[in-house]
Short mmCIF file of C-alpha atoms in Angstrom, two decimals:
data_model
loop_
_atom_site.label_atom_id
_atom_site.label_comp_id
_atom_site.label_asym_id
_atom_site.label_seq_id
_atom_site.Cartn_x
_atom_site.Cartn_y
_atom_site.Cartn_z
CA MET A 208 0.00 0.00 0.00
CA THR A 209 1.24 3.47 -0.82
CA LYS A 210 1.66 5.80 2.14
CA ARG A 211 -1.71 7.17 3.23
CA ALA A 212 -2.13 10.93 3.44
CA TYR A 213 -2.47 12.75 6.72
CA ASN A 214 -6.14 13.46 6.10
CA PHE A 215 -7.57 16.49 7.92
CA ASN A 216 -10.46 17.09 5.51
CA ALA A 217 -13.59 18.64 7.02
CA GLY A 218 -15.99 16.31 5.23
CA PRO A 219 -16.13 13.92 3.57
CA ALA A 220 -13.48 13.03 6.08
CA ALA A 221 -11.11 10.29 7.18
CA LEU A 222 -12.47 6.78 7.72
CA PRO A 223 -10.84 4.09 9.85
CA LEU A 224 -8.35 2.12 7.76
CA SER A 225 -9.72 -1.17 9.08
CA VAL A 226 -13.20 -0.18 7.88
CA LEU A 227 -11.91 0.55 4.39
CA GLN A 228 -10.04 -2.75 4.32
CA THR A 229 -13.10 -4.73 5.40
CA ALA A 230 -15.24 -2.98 2.81
CA ALA A 231 -12.64 -3.79 0.14
CA GLU A 232 -12.67 -7.46 1.12
CA GLN A 233 -16.48 -7.61 0.97
CA MET A 234 -16.90 -5.36 -2.07
CA THR A 235 -17.94 -8.15 -4.43
CA ASN A 236 -19.28 -10.65 -1.90
CA PHE A 237 -21.26 -9.37 1.08
CA GLU A 238 -21.83 -12.08 3.70
CA GLY A 239 -21.51 -14.89 1.17
CA THR A 240 -24.29 -13.60 -1.07
CA GLY A 241 -22.09 -13.38 -4.16
CA MET A 242 -23.13 -9.73 -4.50
CA SER A 243 -21.93 -6.36 -3.32
CA VAL A 244 -24.21 -4.67 -0.80
CA MET A 245 -24.64 -2.05 -3.54
CA GLU A 246 -26.21 -4.65 -5.82
CA MET A 247 -28.78 -6.26 -3.54
CA SER A 248 -32.40 -5.35 -3.01
CA HIS A 249 -33.16 -3.22 0.01
CA ARG A 250 -36.15 -5.53 0.52
CA SER A 251 -33.91 -8.56 0.89
CA GLU A 252 -33.44 -10.37 4.16
CA ASN A 253 -29.71 -9.61 4.15
CA TYR A 254 -30.17 -5.87 3.80
CA GLU A 255 -33.02 -5.68 6.32
CA ARG A 256 -30.78 -7.43 8.82
CA LEU A 257 -28.00 -4.91 8.11
CA ASN A 258 -30.44 -2.02 8.52
CA ASN A 259 -31.77 -3.31 11.84
CA GLU A 260 -28.33 -4.17 13.18
CA THR A 261 -27.05 -0.67 12.39
CA GLN A 262 -29.96 0.89 14.24
CA GLN A 263 -29.29 -1.31 17.26
CA LEU A 264 -25.57 -0.51 17.23
CA PHE A 265 -26.47 3.16 17.31
CA LYS A 266 -28.84 2.68 20.23
CA THR A 267 -26.28 0.70 22.22
CA LEU A 268 -23.27 2.94 21.58
CA PHE A 269 -25.11 6.21 22.16
CA GLY A 270 -27.20 4.93 25.07
CA ILE A 271 -30.45 5.84 23.36
CA PRO A 272 -33.37 5.15 25.73
CA GLU A 273 -36.70 3.61 24.87
CA GLY A 274 -39.16 5.91 23.14
CA TYR A 275 -36.80 7.07 20.37
CA LYS A 276 -36.62 6.18 16.71
CA VAL A 277 -33.35 5.92 14.76
CA LEU A 278 -33.92 6.92 11.15
CA PHE A 279 -31.58 6.71 8.16
CA LEU A 280 -32.54 9.48 5.74
CA GLN A 281 -31.02 11.30 2.77
CA GLY A 282 -30.35 14.92 1.88
CA GLY A 283 -27.77 15.73 4.53
CA ALA A 284 -28.15 18.03 7.50
CA SER A 285 -29.14 20.81 5.12
CA THR A 286 -32.41 19.02 4.35
CA GLN A 287 -33.01 18.65 8.09
CA PHE A 288 -32.77 22.45 8.38
CA ALA A 289 -36.06 22.47 6.47
CA MET A 290 -37.67 19.22 7.64
CA ILE A 291 -37.50 20.25 11.30
CA PRO A 292 -39.65 23.39 10.99
CA MET A 293 -41.85 21.74 8.37
CA ASN A 294 -42.68 18.94 10.80
CA LEU A 295 -42.37 20.64 14.20
CA LEU A 296 -43.22 24.34 13.80
CA PRO A 297 -47.00 24.80 13.78
CA ALA A 298 -48.77 28.12 13.28
CA GLY A 299 -48.78 30.25 16.42
CA LYS A 300 -45.51 28.81 17.70
CA THR A 301 -41.96 30.16 17.52
CA ALA A 302 -38.82 28.19 16.70
CA ALA A 303 -35.94 29.31 18.94
CA TYR A 304 -32.34 29.13 17.75
CA VAL A 305 -28.96 29.49 19.44
CA VAL A 306 -26.40 30.63 16.86
CA HIS A 307 -22.64 30.49 17.30
CA GLY A 308 -21.44 29.75 13.79
CA ALA A 309 -22.21 29.38 10.10
CA TRP A 310 -24.28 26.20 10.28
CA GLY A 311 -26.52 27.46 13.07
CA THR A 312 -27.02 30.61 10.98
CA LYS A 313 -28.08 28.54 7.97
CA ALA A 314 -30.46 26.43 10.05
CA PHE A 315 -32.11 29.57 11.43
CA LYS A 316 -32.50 31.16 7.98
CA GLU A 317 -34.15 28.00 6.68
CA ALA A 318 -36.61 27.89 9.59
CA LYS A 319 -37.74 31.43 8.81
CA LEU A 320 -39.01 30.19 5.44
CA PHE A 321 -41.60 28.01 7.17
CA GLY A 322 -42.82 30.01 10.14
CA ASP A 323 -41.92 32.28 13.03
CA ALA A 324 -38.31 31.81 14.16
CA ALA A 325 -36.13 33.79 16.56
CA THR A 326 -32.45 33.82 17.46
CA ILE A 327 -32.47 33.94 21.25
CA ALA A 328 -28.67 33.91 21.73
CA SER A 329 -25.75 34.53 19.41
CA THR A 330 -22.01 35.18 19.45
CA LYS A 331 -21.93 36.74 15.99
CA GLU A 332 -20.84 40.17 17.23
CA SER A 333 -17.73 38.67 18.86
CA GLY A 334 -16.79 36.73 15.74
CA PHE A 335 -18.24 33.32 16.67
CA LYS A 336 -15.32 32.57 18.99
CA SER A 337 -17.44 31.14 21.79
CA VAL A 338 -20.80 29.63 22.70
CA PRO A 339 -23.59 31.67 24.35
CA ASP A 340 -24.37 31.10 28.00
CA MET A 341 -26.57 28.00 28.09
CA LYS A 342 -27.77 28.50 31.67
CA ASN A 343 -29.62 31.77 31.22
CA LEU A 344 -31.46 31.36 27.94
CA LYS A 345 -34.84 33.03 27.67
CA LEU A 346 -37.18 30.93 25.56
CA PRO A 347 -40.26 32.46 23.94
CA ASP A 348 -43.43 31.60 25.82
CA ASN A 349 -44.76 29.88 22.71
CA ALA A 350 -41.54 28.06 21.78
CA ALA A 351 -42.06 25.03 19.55
CA TYR A 352 -38.49 23.87 20.08
CA LEU A 353 -34.95 25.09 20.78
CA HIS A 354 -32.32 24.35 18.13
CA VAL A 355 -28.57 24.23 18.84
CA THR A 356 -25.50 23.25 16.82
CA THR A 357 -23.22 21.26 19.07
CA ASN A 358 -20.06 21.83 17.03
CA GLU A 359 -19.39 24.49 14.43
CA THR A 360 -16.94 23.14 11.88
CA ILE A 361 -16.02 26.45 10.21
CA GLU A 362 -15.21 28.40 13.38
CA GLY A 363 -14.00 25.46 15.47
CA VAL A 364 -16.32 26.09 18.42
CA GLN A 365 -17.96 23.29 20.42
CA MET A 366 -20.65 23.16 23.10
CA THR A 367 -19.65 21.60 26.40
CA GLU A 368 -22.99 21.93 28.19
CA PHE A 369 -26.59 21.81 27.08
CA PRO A 370 -29.59 23.82 28.28
CA ASP A 371 -32.44 22.42 30.31
CA THR A 372 -35.47 23.28 28.17
CA GLY A 373 -38.15 21.61 30.27
CA ASP A 374 -41.12 20.63 28.13
CA VAL A 375 -39.74 22.40 25.06
CA PRO A 376 -37.96 19.90 22.79
CA LEU A 377 -34.22 20.43 22.46
CA ILE A 378 -33.07 19.77 18.89
CA ALA A 379 -29.39 19.43 18.01
CA ASP A 380 -27.39 19.38 14.83
CA MET A 381 -24.57 17.01 15.78
CA SER A 382 -23.25 16.47 12.28
CA SER A 383 -19.63 17.07 13.20
CA ASP A 384 -19.30 15.66 16.72
CA ILE A 385 -21.85 12.88 17.04
CA LEU A 386 -20.44 9.79 18.80
CA SER A 387 -17.27 11.68 19.75
CA ARG A 388 -18.15 11.70 23.46
CA PRO A 389 -20.78 10.28 25.82
CA LEU A 390 -23.97 12.36 26.07
CA ASP A 391 -27.32 12.04 27.80
CA VAL A 392 -29.58 11.54 24.81
CA SER A 393 -32.68 11.87 26.99
CA LYS A 394 -32.05 15.64 27.18
CA PHE A 395 -32.83 15.92 23.47
CA GLY A 396 -36.06 15.65 21.55
CA LEU A 397 -34.31 15.20 18.21
CA ILE A 398 -30.69 14.81 17.11
CA TYR A 399 -29.54 14.79 13.51
CA ALA A 400 -26.22 14.31 11.76
CA GLY A 401 -24.85 13.92 8.27
CA ALA A 402 -22.62 10.85 8.22
CA GLN A 403 -19.61 12.20 6.35
CA LYS A 404 -17.60 13.39 9.35
CA ASN A 405 -17.82 10.84 12.18
CA LEU A 406 -20.15 8.11 10.94
CA GLY A 407 -19.17 7.08 7.43
CA PRO A 408 -19.37 8.35 3.87
CA SER A 409 -21.74 10.99 2.57
CA GLY A 410 -25.19 9.85 1.50
CA VAL A 411 -26.93 8.94 4.74
CA THR A 412 -28.23 11.25 7.47
CA VAL A 413 -29.08 9.91 10.93
CA VAL A 414 -32.09 11.28 12.81
CA ILE A 415 -32.71 10.23 16.41
CA ALA A 416 -36.11 11.44 17.54
CA LYS A 417 -38.61 10.93 20.33
CA ASP A 418 -41.66 9.01 19.24
CA GLU A 419 -44.01 11.88 20.06
CA LEU A 420 -42.08 14.24 17.76
CA VAL A 421 -42.08 11.73 14.92
CA ASP A 422 -45.85 11.42 15.31
CA LYS A 423 -46.34 15.19 14.88
CA SER A 424 -45.73 15.18 11.13
CA PRO A 425 -48.50 17.26 9.53
CA GLU A 426 -50.64 15.41 7.01
CA HIS A 427 -50.29 18.12 4.36
CA LEU A 428 -46.54 17.60 3.96
CA ALA A 429 -45.10 15.79 0.99
CA THR A 430 -44.69 12.11 1.84
CA MET A 431 -40.88 12.03 1.70
CA LEU A 432 -40.58 15.08 3.98
CA ARG A 433 -42.55 13.55 6.85
CA TYR A 434 -40.71 11.88 9.71
CA ASP A 435 -43.56 9.46 10.29
CA THR A 436 -43.22 8.15 6.73
CA HIS A 437 -39.71 6.93 7.41
CA ALA A 438 -40.39 5.79 10.97
CA SER A 439 -43.37 3.63 9.98
CA ASN A 440 -41.34 2.04 7.19
CA ASN A 441 -38.18 1.39 9.20
CA SER A 442 -36.23 3.83 6.98
CA LEU A 443 -37.04 1.64 3.96
CA TYR A 444 -39.91 3.60 2.41
CA ASN A 445 -37.80 4.20 -0.69
CA THR A 446 -34.44 2.87 -1.83
CA PRO A 447 -31.96 3.80 0.92
CA PRO A 448 -28.29 4.79 0.49
CA SER A 449 -27.39 1.17 1.13
CA PHE A 450 -23.61 1.38 0.76
CA SER A 451 -23.44 4.39 3.11
CA VAL A 452 -25.47 2.50 5.72
CA TYR A 453 -23.18 -0.51 5.31
CA ILE A 454 -20.03 1.56 5.88
CA MET A 455 -21.69 3.25 8.86
CA ASN A 456 -22.33 -0.20 10.30
CA LEU A 457 -18.61 -0.96 10.05
CA VAL A 458 -17.70 2.41 11.60
CA LEU A 459 -20.01 1.78 14.55
CA ARG A 460 -18.38 -1.59 15.11
CA TRP A 461 -14.99 0.12 14.99
CA ILE A 462 -16.09 2.66 17.63
CA GLU A 463 -17.25 -0.23 19.79
CA SER A 464 -13.84 -1.91 19.43
CA GLU A 465 -12.08 1.34 20.43
CA GLY A 466 -13.74 1.37 23.84
CA GLY A 467 -17.03 2.97 22.88
CA LEU A 468 -17.64 6.67 23.34
CA ALA A 469 -15.57 6.91 26.52
CA GLY A 470 -12.56 5.48 24.71
CA ILE A 471 -13.10 7.70 21.68
CA GLU A 472 -13.44 10.82 23.85
CA LYS A 473 -10.16 10.07 25.64
CA ARG A 474 -8.33 9.55 22.37
CA ASN A 475 -9.80 12.69 20.82
CA ALA A 476 -8.59 14.76 23.77
CA GLU A 477 -5.10 13.29 23.63
CA LYS A 478 -4.61 13.83 19.92
CA THR A 479 -6.09 17.35 19.71
CA ASP A 480 -4.11 18.48 22.76
CA LEU A 481 -0.99 17.96 20.66
CA ILE A 482 -2.11 20.49 18.05
CA TYR A 483 -3.52 23.01 20.50
CA ARG A 484 -0.22 22.85 22.39
CA ALA A 485 1.63 23.63 19.17
CA ILE A 486 -0.57 26.72 18.79
CA ASP A 487 -0.34 27.88 22.41
CA GLU A 488 3.42 27.44 22.69
CA SER A 489 4.23 29.21 19.41
CA ASP A 490 4.57 32.72 20.94
CA GLY A 491 1.87 34.06 18.66
CA PHE A 492 3.20 32.50 15.45
CA TYR A 493 -0.04 30.50 15.30
CA ILE A 494 -3.21 32.25 16.45
CA GLY A 495 -6.15 30.10 17.55
CA HIS A 496 -9.62 31.34 16.59
CA ALA A 497 -11.82 29.88 19.33
CA GLU A 498 -11.64 30.96 22.94
CA PRO A 499 -9.91 28.17 24.91
CA ALA A 500 -13.03 27.21 26.89
CA TYR A 501 -14.95 26.54 23.67
CA ARG A 502 -12.29 24.92 21.52
CA SER A 503 -13.57 22.10 19.37
CA ARG A 504 -12.18 18.58 19.60
CA MET A 505 -13.29 18.08 16.00
CA ASN A 506 -12.11 21.19 14.12
CA ILE A 507 -9.01 23.13 15.14
CA THR A 508 -9.04 26.58 13.54
CA PHE A 509 -6.07 28.91 13.52
CA ARG A 510 -4.30 31.60 11.54
CA LEU A 511 -0.77 32.77 11.00
CA ARG A 512 0.26 36.42 11.33
CA THR A 513 -0.04 37.22 7.61
CA GLU A 514 -1.78 35.77 4.56
CA GLU A 515 1.63 35.25 2.97
CA ALA A 516 2.72 33.15 5.94
CA GLU A 517 -0.49 31.11 5.72
CA LYS A 518 0.06 30.43 2.02
CA ALA A 519 3.61 29.32 2.70
CA PHE A 520 2.45 27.09 5.57
CA LEU A 521 -0.28 25.43 3.51
CA LYS A 522 2.08 24.89 0.56
CA ALA A 523 4.71 23.29 2.76
CA ALA A 524 2.10 21.17 4.56
CA SER A 525 0.75 19.87 1.26
CA ALA A 526 4.25 18.93 0.12
CA ALA A 527 4.72 17.03 3.40
CA GLY A 528 1.59 14.93 2.83
CA PHE A 529 -0.97 16.86 4.88
CA VAL A 530 -4.41 17.20 3.25
CA GLY A 531 -7.35 19.48 4.04
CA LEU A 532 -5.66 22.14 6.18
CA LYS A 533 -7.00 25.15 4.31
CA GLY A 534 -9.73 26.98 6.23
CA HIS A 535 -13.27 27.22 4.92
CA ARG A 536 -13.54 29.53 1.92
CA SER A 537 -15.85 31.87 3.85
CA VAL A 538 -13.29 32.66 6.57
CA GLY A 539 -9.87 31.62 5.28
CA GLY A 540 -7.07 30.72 7.64
CA CYS A 541 -6.22 27.11 8.53
CA ARG A 542 -8.25 24.24 9.91
CA ALA A 543 -7.37 20.73 11.01
CA SER A 544 -10.44 18.51 11.27
CA THR A 545 -9.64 15.80 13.79
CA TYR A 546 -12.73 13.59 13.71
CA ASN A 547 -12.89 10.21 15.41
CA ALA A 548 -11.13 8.30 12.63
CA VAL A 549 -8.16 10.68 12.32
CA PRO A 550 -5.36 8.71 14.00
CA TYR A 551 -3.21 9.98 16.85
CA GLU A 552 -0.15 9.56 14.65
CA ALA A 553 -1.51 12.06 12.10
CA CYS A 554 -2.09 14.67 14.81
CA ALA A 555 1.38 14.06 16.26
CA ALA A 556 2.88 14.49 12.80
CA LEU A 557 0.99 17.75 12.27
CA ALA A 558 2.04 19.13 15.65
CA GLN A 559 5.66 18.33 14.85
CA PHE A 560 5.36 19.86 11.38
CA MET A 561 3.91 23.05 12.87
CA GLU A 562 6.80 23.32 15.30
CA ASP A 563 9.37 22.66 12.57
CA PHE A 564 7.77 25.18 10.22
CA ARG A 565 7.73 27.83 12.96
CA ARG A 566 11.41 27.35 13.74
CA GLN A 567 12.41 27.43 10.09
CA SER A 568 10.43 30.62 9.54
CA GLN A 569 11.94 32.60 12.40
#
């Protein structure tokens, strides 16, 4: 095998090497069927078993209690920006949003297309470097739900605590940090995540929702945009993204083998500490974007003192085998996405490269 790149892409992102190897071995013969999983009917016994097993793995790993559905949908998190208000924002109610980055902003703008929506807390004025205070949120009296984004990939800001919303459903976009740490799922009414960062390849979107929220789908909605359509058909109403679900199954097994979410959280902290240390000990050569208390374990964002220095850094990093370090086009700078599958060795190599580059530049 040729040397694998140090992959810090923001999504689609790194997958565990063992998962890729297993998929390669089974590419033409899934479980002795003589077919690839991409070739078989989603109505077949083999695929139904895969679908059900993947749901159960999710429930076990994430500690999902009874009374929740696990759905495998399509359209990415961006489609969920619309499906949530379409299904859960009735007339006379207000959708409340906490905004501390680009994706929360997009979710809020989409909700406004379907009803009354309000941003009740934001860190926009301070440059999205932190998360609003979660303990003193003031919800509208007629709140339909509260929406948060647990990790903002562009700004590199992550939530560490979640608000108590009482009877108001808490909805979370966890696209970029789902299954990266243990969480109390019972605090949330609905969680959603595109797979292409921590769960597998692009193509499948996971929705974890309380039964009573699934049952609220209005009858006037188009069939494919109703949560109850997919729940009542076990996510098999139409042809699913079968290969993406299959790879997600392998990724969930890999997470289990790595010690579950507790093991993954420990490893994520160890590997990202290496890069944050390289930033903090650089005497201002590297400048972190997020305030230290809100630094993401999934997306490390930083700048150099000048654009010329950043261009030189990115060019040298590319030549050294590092991929995906350029910041999002909307903000520039640099970003290392360190999702679950990014190995410790890649983060150690990046930290060492950053130190070497700093010394050579001074």
